[in-house]
Short mmCIF file of C-alpha atoms and ligand atoms in Angstrom, two decimals:
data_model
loop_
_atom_site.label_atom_id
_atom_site.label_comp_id
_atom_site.label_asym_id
_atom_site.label_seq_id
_atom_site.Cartn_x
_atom_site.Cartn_y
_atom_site.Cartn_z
CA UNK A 1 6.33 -9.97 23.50
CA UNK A 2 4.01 -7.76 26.23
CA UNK A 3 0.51 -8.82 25.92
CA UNK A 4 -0.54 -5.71 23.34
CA UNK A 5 1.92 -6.82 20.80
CA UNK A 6 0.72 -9.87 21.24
CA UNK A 7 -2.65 -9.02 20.33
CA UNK A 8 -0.87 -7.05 17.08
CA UNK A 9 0.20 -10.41 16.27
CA UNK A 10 -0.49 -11.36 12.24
CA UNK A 11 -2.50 -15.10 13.83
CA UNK A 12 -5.27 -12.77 15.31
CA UNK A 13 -7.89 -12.06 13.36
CA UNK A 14 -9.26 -7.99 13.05
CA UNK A 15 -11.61 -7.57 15.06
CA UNK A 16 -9.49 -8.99 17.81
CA UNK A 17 -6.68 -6.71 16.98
CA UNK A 18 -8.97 -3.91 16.91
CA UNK A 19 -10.44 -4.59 20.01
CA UNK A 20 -6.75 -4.69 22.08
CA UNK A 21 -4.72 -2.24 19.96
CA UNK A 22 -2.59 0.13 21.41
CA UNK A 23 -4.00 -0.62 24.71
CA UNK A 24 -1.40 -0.90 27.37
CA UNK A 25 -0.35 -3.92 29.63
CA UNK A 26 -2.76 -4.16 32.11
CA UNK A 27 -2.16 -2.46 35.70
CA UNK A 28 -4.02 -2.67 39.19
CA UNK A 29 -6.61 -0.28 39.58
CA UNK A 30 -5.98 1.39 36.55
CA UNK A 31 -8.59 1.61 33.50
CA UNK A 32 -7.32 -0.49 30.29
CA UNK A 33 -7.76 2.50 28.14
CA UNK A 34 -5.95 5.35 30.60
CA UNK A 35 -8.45 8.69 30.07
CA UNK A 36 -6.65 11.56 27.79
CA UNK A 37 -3.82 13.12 29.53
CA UNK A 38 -4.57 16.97 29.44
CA UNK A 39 -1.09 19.02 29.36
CA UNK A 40 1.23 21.49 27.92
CA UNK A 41 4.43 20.37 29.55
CA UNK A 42 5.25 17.79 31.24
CA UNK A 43 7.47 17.76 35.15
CA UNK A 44 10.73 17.92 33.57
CA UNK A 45 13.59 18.14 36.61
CA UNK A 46 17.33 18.00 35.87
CA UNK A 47 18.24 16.68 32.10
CA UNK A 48 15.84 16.57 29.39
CA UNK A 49 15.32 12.73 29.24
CA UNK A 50 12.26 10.40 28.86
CA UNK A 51 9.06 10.61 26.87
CA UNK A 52 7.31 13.46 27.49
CA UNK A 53 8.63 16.85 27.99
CA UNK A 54 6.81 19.60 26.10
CA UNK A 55 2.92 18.59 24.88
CA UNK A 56 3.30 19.67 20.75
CA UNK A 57 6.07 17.03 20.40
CA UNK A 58 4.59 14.01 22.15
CA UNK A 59 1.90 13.06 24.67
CA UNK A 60 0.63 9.69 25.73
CA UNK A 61 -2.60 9.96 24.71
CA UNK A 62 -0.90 10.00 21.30
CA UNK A 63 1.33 7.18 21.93
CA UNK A 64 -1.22 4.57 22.38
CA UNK A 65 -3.40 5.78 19.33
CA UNK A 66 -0.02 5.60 17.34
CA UNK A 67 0.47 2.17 18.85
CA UNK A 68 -3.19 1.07 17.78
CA UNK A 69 -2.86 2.45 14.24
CA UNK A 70 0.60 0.48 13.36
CA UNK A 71 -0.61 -2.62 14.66
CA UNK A 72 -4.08 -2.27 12.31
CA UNK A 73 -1.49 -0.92 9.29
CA UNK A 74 1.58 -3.19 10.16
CA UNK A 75 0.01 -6.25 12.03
CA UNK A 76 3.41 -8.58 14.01
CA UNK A 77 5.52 -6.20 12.58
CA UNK A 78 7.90 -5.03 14.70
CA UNK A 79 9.59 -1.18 14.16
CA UNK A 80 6.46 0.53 12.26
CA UNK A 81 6.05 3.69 13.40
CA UNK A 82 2.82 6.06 12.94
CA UNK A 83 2.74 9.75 13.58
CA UNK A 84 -0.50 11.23 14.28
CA UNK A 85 -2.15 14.72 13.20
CA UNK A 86 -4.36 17.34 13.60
CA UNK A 87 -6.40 16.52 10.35
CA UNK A 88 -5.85 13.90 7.11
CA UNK A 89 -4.18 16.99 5.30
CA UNK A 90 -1.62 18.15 8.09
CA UNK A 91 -0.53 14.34 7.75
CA UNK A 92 -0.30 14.57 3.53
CA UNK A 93 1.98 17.57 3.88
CA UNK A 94 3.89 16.63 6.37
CA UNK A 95 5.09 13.74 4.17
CA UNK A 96 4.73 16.17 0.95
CA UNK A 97 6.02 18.60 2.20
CA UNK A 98 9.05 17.07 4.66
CA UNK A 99 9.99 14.52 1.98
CA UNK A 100 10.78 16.82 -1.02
CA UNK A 101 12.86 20.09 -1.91
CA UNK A 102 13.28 22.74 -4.47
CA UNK A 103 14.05 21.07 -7.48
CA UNK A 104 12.58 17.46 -7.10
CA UNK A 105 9.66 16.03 -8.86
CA UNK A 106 6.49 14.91 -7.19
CA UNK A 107 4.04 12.42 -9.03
CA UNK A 108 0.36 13.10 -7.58
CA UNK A 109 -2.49 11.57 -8.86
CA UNK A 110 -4.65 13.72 -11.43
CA UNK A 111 -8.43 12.53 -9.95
CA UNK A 112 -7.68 12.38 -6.02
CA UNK A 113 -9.01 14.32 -3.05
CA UNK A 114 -9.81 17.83 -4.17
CA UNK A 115 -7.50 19.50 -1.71
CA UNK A 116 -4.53 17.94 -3.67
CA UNK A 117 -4.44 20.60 -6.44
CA UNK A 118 -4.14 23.43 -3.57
CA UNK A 119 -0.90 21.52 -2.37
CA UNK A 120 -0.06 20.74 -5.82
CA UNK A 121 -0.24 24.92 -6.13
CA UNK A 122 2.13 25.23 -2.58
CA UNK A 123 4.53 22.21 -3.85
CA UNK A 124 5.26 24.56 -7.04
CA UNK A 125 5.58 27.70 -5.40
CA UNK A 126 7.86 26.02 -3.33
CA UNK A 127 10.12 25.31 -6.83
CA UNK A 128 8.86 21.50 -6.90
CA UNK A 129 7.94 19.92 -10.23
CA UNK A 130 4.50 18.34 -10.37
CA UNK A 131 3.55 15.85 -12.47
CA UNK A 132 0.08 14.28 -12.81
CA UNK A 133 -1.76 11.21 -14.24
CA UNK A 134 -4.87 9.45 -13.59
CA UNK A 135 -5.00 6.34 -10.86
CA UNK A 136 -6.69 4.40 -13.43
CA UNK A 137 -4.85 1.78 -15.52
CA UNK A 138 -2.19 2.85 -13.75
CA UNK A 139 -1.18 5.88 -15.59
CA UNK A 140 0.91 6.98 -12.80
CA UNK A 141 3.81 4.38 -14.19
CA UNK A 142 4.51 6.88 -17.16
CA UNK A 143 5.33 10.02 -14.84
CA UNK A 144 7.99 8.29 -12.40
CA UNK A 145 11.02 8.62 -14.36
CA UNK A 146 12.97 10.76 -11.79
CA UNK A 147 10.62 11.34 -9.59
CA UNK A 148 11.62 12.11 -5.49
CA UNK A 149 7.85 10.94 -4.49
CA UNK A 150 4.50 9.19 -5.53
CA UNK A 151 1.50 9.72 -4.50
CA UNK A 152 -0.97 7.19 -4.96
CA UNK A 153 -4.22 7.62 -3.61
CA UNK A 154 -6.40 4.32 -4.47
CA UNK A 155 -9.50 4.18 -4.21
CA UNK A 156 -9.27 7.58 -5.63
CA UNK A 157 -12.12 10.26 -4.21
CA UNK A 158 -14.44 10.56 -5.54
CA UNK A 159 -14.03 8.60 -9.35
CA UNK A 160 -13.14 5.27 -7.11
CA UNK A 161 -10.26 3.94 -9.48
CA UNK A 162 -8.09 1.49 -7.89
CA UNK A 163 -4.54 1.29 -9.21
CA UNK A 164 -2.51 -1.77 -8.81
CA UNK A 165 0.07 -0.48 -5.77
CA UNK A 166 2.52 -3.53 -6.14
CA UNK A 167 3.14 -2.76 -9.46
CA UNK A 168 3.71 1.14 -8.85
CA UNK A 169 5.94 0.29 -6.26
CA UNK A 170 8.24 -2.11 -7.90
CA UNK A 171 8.57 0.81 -11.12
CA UNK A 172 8.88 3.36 -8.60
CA UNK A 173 11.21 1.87 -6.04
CA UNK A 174 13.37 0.42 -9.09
CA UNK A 175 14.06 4.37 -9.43
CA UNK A 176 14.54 5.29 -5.96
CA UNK A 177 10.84 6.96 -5.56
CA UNK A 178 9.75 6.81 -2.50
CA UNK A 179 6.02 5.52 -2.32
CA UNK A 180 2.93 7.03 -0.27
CA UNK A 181 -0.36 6.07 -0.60
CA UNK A 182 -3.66 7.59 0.59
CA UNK A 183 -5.21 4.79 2.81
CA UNK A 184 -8.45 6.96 3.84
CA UNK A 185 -11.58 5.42 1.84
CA UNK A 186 -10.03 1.82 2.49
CA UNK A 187 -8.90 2.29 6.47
CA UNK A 188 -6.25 -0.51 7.50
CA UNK A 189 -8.81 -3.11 7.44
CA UNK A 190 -9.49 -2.81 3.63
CA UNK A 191 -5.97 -2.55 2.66
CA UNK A 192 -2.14 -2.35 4.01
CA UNK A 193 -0.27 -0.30 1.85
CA UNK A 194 3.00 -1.27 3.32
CA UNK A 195 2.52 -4.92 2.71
CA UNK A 196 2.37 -4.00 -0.60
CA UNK A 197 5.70 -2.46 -0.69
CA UNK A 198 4.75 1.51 0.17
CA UNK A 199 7.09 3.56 2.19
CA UNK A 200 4.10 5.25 3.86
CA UNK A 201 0.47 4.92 4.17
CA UNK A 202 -1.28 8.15 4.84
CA UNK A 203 -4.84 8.77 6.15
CA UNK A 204 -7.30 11.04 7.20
CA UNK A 205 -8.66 9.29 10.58
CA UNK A 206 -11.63 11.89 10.47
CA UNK A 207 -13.21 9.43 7.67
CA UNK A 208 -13.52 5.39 8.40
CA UNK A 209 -11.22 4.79 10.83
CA UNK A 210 -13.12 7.09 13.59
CA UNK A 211 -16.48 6.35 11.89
CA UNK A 212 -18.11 9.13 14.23
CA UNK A 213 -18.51 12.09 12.40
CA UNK A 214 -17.08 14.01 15.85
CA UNK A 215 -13.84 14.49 15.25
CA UNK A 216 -10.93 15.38 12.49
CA UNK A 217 -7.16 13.32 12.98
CA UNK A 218 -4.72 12.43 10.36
CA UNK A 219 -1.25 10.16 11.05
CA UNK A 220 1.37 8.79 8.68
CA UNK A 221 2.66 5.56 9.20
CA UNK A 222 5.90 4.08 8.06
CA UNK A 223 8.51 1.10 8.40
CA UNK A 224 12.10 3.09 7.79
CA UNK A 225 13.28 5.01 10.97
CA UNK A 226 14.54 8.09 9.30
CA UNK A 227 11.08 8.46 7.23
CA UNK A 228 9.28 8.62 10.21
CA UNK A 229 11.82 11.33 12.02
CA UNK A 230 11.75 13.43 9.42
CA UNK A 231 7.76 13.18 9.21
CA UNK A 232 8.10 13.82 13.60
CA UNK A 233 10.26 16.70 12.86
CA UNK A 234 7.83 18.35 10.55
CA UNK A 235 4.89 17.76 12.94
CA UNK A 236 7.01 19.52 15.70
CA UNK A 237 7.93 22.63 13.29
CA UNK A 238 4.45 22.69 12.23
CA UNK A 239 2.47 22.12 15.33
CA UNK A 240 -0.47 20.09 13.47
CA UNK A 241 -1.10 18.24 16.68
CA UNK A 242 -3.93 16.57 17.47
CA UNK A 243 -5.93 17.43 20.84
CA UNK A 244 -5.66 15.05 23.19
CA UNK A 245 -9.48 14.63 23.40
CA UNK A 246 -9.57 13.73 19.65
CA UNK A 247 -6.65 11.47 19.73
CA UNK A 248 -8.35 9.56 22.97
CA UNK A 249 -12.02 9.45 21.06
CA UNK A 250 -10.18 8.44 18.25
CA UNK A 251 -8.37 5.42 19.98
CA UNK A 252 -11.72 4.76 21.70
CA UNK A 253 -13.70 4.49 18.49
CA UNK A 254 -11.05 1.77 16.69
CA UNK A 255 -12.16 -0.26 19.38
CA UNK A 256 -15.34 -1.00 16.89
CA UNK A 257 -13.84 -0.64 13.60
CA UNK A 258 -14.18 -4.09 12.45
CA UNK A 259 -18.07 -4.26 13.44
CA UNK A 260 -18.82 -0.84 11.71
CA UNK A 261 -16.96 -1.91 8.44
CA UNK A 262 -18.35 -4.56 8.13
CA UNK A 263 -21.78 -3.67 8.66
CA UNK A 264 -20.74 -0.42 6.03
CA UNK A 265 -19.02 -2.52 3.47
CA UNK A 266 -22.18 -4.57 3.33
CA UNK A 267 -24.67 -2.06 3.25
CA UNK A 268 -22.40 -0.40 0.01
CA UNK A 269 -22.32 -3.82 -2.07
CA UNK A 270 -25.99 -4.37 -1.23
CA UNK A 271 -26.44 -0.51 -2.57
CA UNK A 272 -24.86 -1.28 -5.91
CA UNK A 273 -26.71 -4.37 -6.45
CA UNK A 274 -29.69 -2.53 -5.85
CA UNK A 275 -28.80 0.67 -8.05
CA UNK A 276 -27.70 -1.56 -10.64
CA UNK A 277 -30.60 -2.65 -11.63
CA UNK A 278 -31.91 1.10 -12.31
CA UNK A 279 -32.76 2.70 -15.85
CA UNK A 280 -32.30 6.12 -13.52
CA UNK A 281 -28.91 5.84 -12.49
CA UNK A 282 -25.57 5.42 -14.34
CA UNK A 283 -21.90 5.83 -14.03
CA UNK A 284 -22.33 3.55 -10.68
CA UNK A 285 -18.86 2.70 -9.28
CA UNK A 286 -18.01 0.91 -6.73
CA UNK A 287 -14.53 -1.25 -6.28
CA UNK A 288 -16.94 -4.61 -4.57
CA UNK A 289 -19.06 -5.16 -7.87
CA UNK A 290 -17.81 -7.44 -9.55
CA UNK A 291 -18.52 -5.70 -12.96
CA UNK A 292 -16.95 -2.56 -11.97
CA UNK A 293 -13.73 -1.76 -13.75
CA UNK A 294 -11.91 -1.65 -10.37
CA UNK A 295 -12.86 -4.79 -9.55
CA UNK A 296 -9.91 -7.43 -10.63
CA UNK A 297 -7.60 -4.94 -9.25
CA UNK A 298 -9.34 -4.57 -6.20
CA UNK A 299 -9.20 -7.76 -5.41
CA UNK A 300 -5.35 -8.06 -5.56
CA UNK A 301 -4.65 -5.77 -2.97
CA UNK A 302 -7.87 -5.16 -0.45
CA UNK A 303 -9.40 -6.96 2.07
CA UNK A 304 -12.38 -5.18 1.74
CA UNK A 305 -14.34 -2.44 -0.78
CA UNK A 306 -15.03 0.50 1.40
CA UNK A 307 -18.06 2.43 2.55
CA UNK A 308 -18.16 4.62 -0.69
CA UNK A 309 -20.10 4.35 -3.66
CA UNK A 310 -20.82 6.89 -6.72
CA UNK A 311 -23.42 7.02 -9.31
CA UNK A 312 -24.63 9.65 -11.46
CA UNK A 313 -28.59 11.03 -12.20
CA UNK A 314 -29.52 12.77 -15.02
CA UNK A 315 -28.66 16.27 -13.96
CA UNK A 316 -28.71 18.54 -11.18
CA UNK A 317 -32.17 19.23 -10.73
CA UNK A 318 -32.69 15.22 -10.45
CA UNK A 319 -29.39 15.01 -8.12
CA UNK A 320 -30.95 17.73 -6.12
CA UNK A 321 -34.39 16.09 -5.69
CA UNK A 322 -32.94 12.95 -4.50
CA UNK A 323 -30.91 14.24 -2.18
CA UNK A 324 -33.44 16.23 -0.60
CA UNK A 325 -36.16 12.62 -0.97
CA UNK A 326 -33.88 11.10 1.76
CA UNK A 327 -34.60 10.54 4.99
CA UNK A 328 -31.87 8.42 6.69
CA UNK A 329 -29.46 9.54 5.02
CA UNK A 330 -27.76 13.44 5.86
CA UNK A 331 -26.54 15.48 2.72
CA UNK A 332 -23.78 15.98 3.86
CA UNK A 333 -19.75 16.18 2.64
CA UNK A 334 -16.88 13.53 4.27
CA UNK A 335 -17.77 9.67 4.25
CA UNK A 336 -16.44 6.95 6.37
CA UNK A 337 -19.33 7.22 9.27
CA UNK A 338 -21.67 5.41 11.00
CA UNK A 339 -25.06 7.35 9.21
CA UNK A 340 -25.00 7.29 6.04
CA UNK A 341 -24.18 10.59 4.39
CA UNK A 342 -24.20 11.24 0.60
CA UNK A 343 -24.15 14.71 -1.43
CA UNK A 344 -24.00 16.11 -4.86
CA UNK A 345 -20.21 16.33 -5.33
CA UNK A 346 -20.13 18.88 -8.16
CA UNK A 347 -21.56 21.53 -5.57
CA UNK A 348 -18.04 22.41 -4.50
CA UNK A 349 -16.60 22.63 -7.74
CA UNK A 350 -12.96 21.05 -8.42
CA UNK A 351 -13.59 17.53 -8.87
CA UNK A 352 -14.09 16.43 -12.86
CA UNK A 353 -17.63 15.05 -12.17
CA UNK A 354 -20.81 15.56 -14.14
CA UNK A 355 -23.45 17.69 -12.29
CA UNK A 356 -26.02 14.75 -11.38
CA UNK A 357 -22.84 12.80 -9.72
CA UNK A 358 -23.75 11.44 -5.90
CA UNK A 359 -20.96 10.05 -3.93
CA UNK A 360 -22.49 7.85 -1.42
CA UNK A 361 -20.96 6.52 2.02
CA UNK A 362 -23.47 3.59 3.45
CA UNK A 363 -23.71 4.32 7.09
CA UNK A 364 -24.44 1.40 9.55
CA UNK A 365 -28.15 1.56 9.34
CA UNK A 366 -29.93 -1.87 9.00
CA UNK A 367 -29.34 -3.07 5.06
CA UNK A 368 -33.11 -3.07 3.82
CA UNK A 369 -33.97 0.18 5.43
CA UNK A 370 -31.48 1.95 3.97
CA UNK A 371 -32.18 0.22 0.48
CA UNK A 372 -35.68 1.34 0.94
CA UNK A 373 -35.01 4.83 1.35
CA UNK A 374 -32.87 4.81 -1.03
CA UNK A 375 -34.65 3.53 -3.89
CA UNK A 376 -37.94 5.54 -2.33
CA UNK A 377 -35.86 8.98 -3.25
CA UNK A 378 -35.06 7.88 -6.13
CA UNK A 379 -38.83 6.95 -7.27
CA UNK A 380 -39.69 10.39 -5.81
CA UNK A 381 -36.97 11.96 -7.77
CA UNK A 382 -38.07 10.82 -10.70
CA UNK A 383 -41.67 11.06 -10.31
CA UNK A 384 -41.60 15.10 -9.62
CA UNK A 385 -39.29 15.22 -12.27
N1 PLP B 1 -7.59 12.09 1.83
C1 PLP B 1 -8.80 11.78 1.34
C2 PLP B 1 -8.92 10.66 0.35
C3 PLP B 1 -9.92 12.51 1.74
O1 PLP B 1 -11.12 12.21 1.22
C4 PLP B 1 -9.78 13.57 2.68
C5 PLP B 1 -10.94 14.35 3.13
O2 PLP B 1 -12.04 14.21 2.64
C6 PLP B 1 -8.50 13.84 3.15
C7 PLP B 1 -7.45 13.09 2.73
C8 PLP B 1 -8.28 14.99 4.11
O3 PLP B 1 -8.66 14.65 5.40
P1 PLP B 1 -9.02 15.71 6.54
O4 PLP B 1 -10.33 16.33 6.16
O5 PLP B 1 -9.04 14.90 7.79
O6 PLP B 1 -7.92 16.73 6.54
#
């Protein structure tokens, strides 16, 4: 074993994997994260043969990020590969999209990321049967019968149910359904979906993992050879590549993913324990409490509880003066990143939430400031209510 698998290896712990992944053996004179290698094609003499020949079907700068990612999804497994992309949605339809054909079923979950219903829309066009059902108790398990592919996205965006994925996977794989699941709002340290049995697990990078805010990736990562070719293949038809600067920024921000989920996970159970105790706000979710209705499942199958919490204020108007009350955190959409962001959700339309709904990512900010201007909007919400 070369000294990065090594540091893959299942007896470190995650923040020492995070630290090392993907970076290369160590040469003389050379930096232990190489720069990002800016190119279209590659010197290519004689036969095609060796890595890198033409720059939208690999690059190194990729390589090492795909290295890193597999050993945070996969840790000591050998033959996982990950396939990065230009965004968390070029990586969803590549497997959507590469995995299915006219005449198969798809199972997609009914409350997950609000771009879903716009592939959903493609899928059928495309002569592919959709079926929906809730990630909450489940409900997924009813629609399988048949089915090519399930989606699972748990926690689901924005409602945060949590489904239990070893038990999907059994009913599904028992059928011959292949399994993906959305790993964005838990990144690899909250949850590995292929330890629990999935064929894929599928992420934007843009959210958690990068943590930044400064850049948008997306990769697909899988055990079973063939999977990943055919999800290479689509990425080369496609040309959803991601820059090399993004990919190296990317790679270069894992480096602290550990420290900034932690500090995040924190800050969002030490949120909820604080909003809990509020006459002002209700429908509070989050998978960490231990009285939320995620919880026990939670629990089963994650490591850790995410950045994101919801919660819901009276109506608009209130959601509206809150969000404009705050002052460290940005109104702002996405989640995942080191300042806190939060927004009212039902501004875009599309998602089933009620019109006072706030989904709320806890940024890295020190825990009792962020409390305190928290619960300081919300006192000023309410007052010039
Ligand atoms: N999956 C989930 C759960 C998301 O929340 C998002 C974006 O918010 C995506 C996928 C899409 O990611 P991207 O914006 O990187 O395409």
């Amino acid at each position: 074993m070369n000294d990065h698998r090594a540091a893959s290896a299942d007896r470190y712990g995650d923040g020492t994997r995070a630290v090392r992944a993907g970076l290369p053996d160590p040469v003389k004179n050379e930096p232990p994260l190489p720069g990002p290698v800016f190119a279209a094609h590659f010197h290519l003499p004689g036969d095609v043969e060796g890595p890198y020949a033409y720059a939208r079907d690999s690059n190194p700068t990729w390589t090492l990020l795909e290295r890193a990612i597999s050993e945070l999804e996969a840790p000591g497994q050998d033959g996982v590969e990950t396939v990065v992309f230009a965004s968390g949605m070029a990586a969803i339809s590549a497997v959507l999209l590469s995995q299915t054909r006219s005449g198969d079923t798809v199972t997609l979950p009914s409350d997950g990321y609000q771009a879903l219903p716009l592939l959903q829309e493609q899928l059928t066009a495309y002569g592919i049967h959709v079926r929906t059902a809730p990630t909450g108790g489940d409900a997924q398990l009813s629609e399988l019968d048949g089915a090519r592919l399930l989606w699972i996205e748990t926690p689901s965006n924005p409602g945060l149910d949590v489904c239990d994925v070893r038990r999907l996977v059994a009913a599904a794989h028992a059928g011959s359904t292949l399994v993906a699941v959305d790993n964005t709002l838990a990144t690899p340290l909250g949850q590995r979906p292929l330890e629990l049995g999935a064929d894929f697990s599928v992420a934007s990078g843009t959210k958690g993992l990068t943590g930044h805010g400064d850049l948008l990736i997306g990769y697909v990562t899988c055990r079973d050879p063939q999977l990943a070719a055919a999800v290479r293949r689509w990425r080369k038809i496609v040309g959803a590549i991601p820059g090399p600067m993004e990919a190296w920024l990317a790679h270069r921000s894992l480096a602290t993913i550990q420290l900034r989920a932690q500090r995040q996970w924190a800050n969002a159970l030490a949120l909820a324990e604080a909003l809990r105790e509020r006459a002002d706000v209700t429908g509070l979710r989050y998978p960490g409490l231990s009285s939320d209705p995620s919880h026990k499942t939670a629990t089963l199958q994650m490591s850790g509880f995410g950045s994101v919490l919801s919660f819901t204020l009276s109506d608009r108007a209130h959601a509206e003066r809150f969000m404009s009350a705050l002052r460290l955190v940005e109104d702002a959409t996405s989640f995942g990143g080191v300042r806190s962001t939060a927004e009212r959700r039902g501004r875009w339309g599309g998602d089933a939430v009620p019109e006072g709904f706030i989904r709320f990512s806890a940024g890295a900010e020190d825990t009792d400031d962020l409390i305190a201007d928290v619960l300081r909007a919300l006192d000023s919400a309410d007052r010039h209510g």
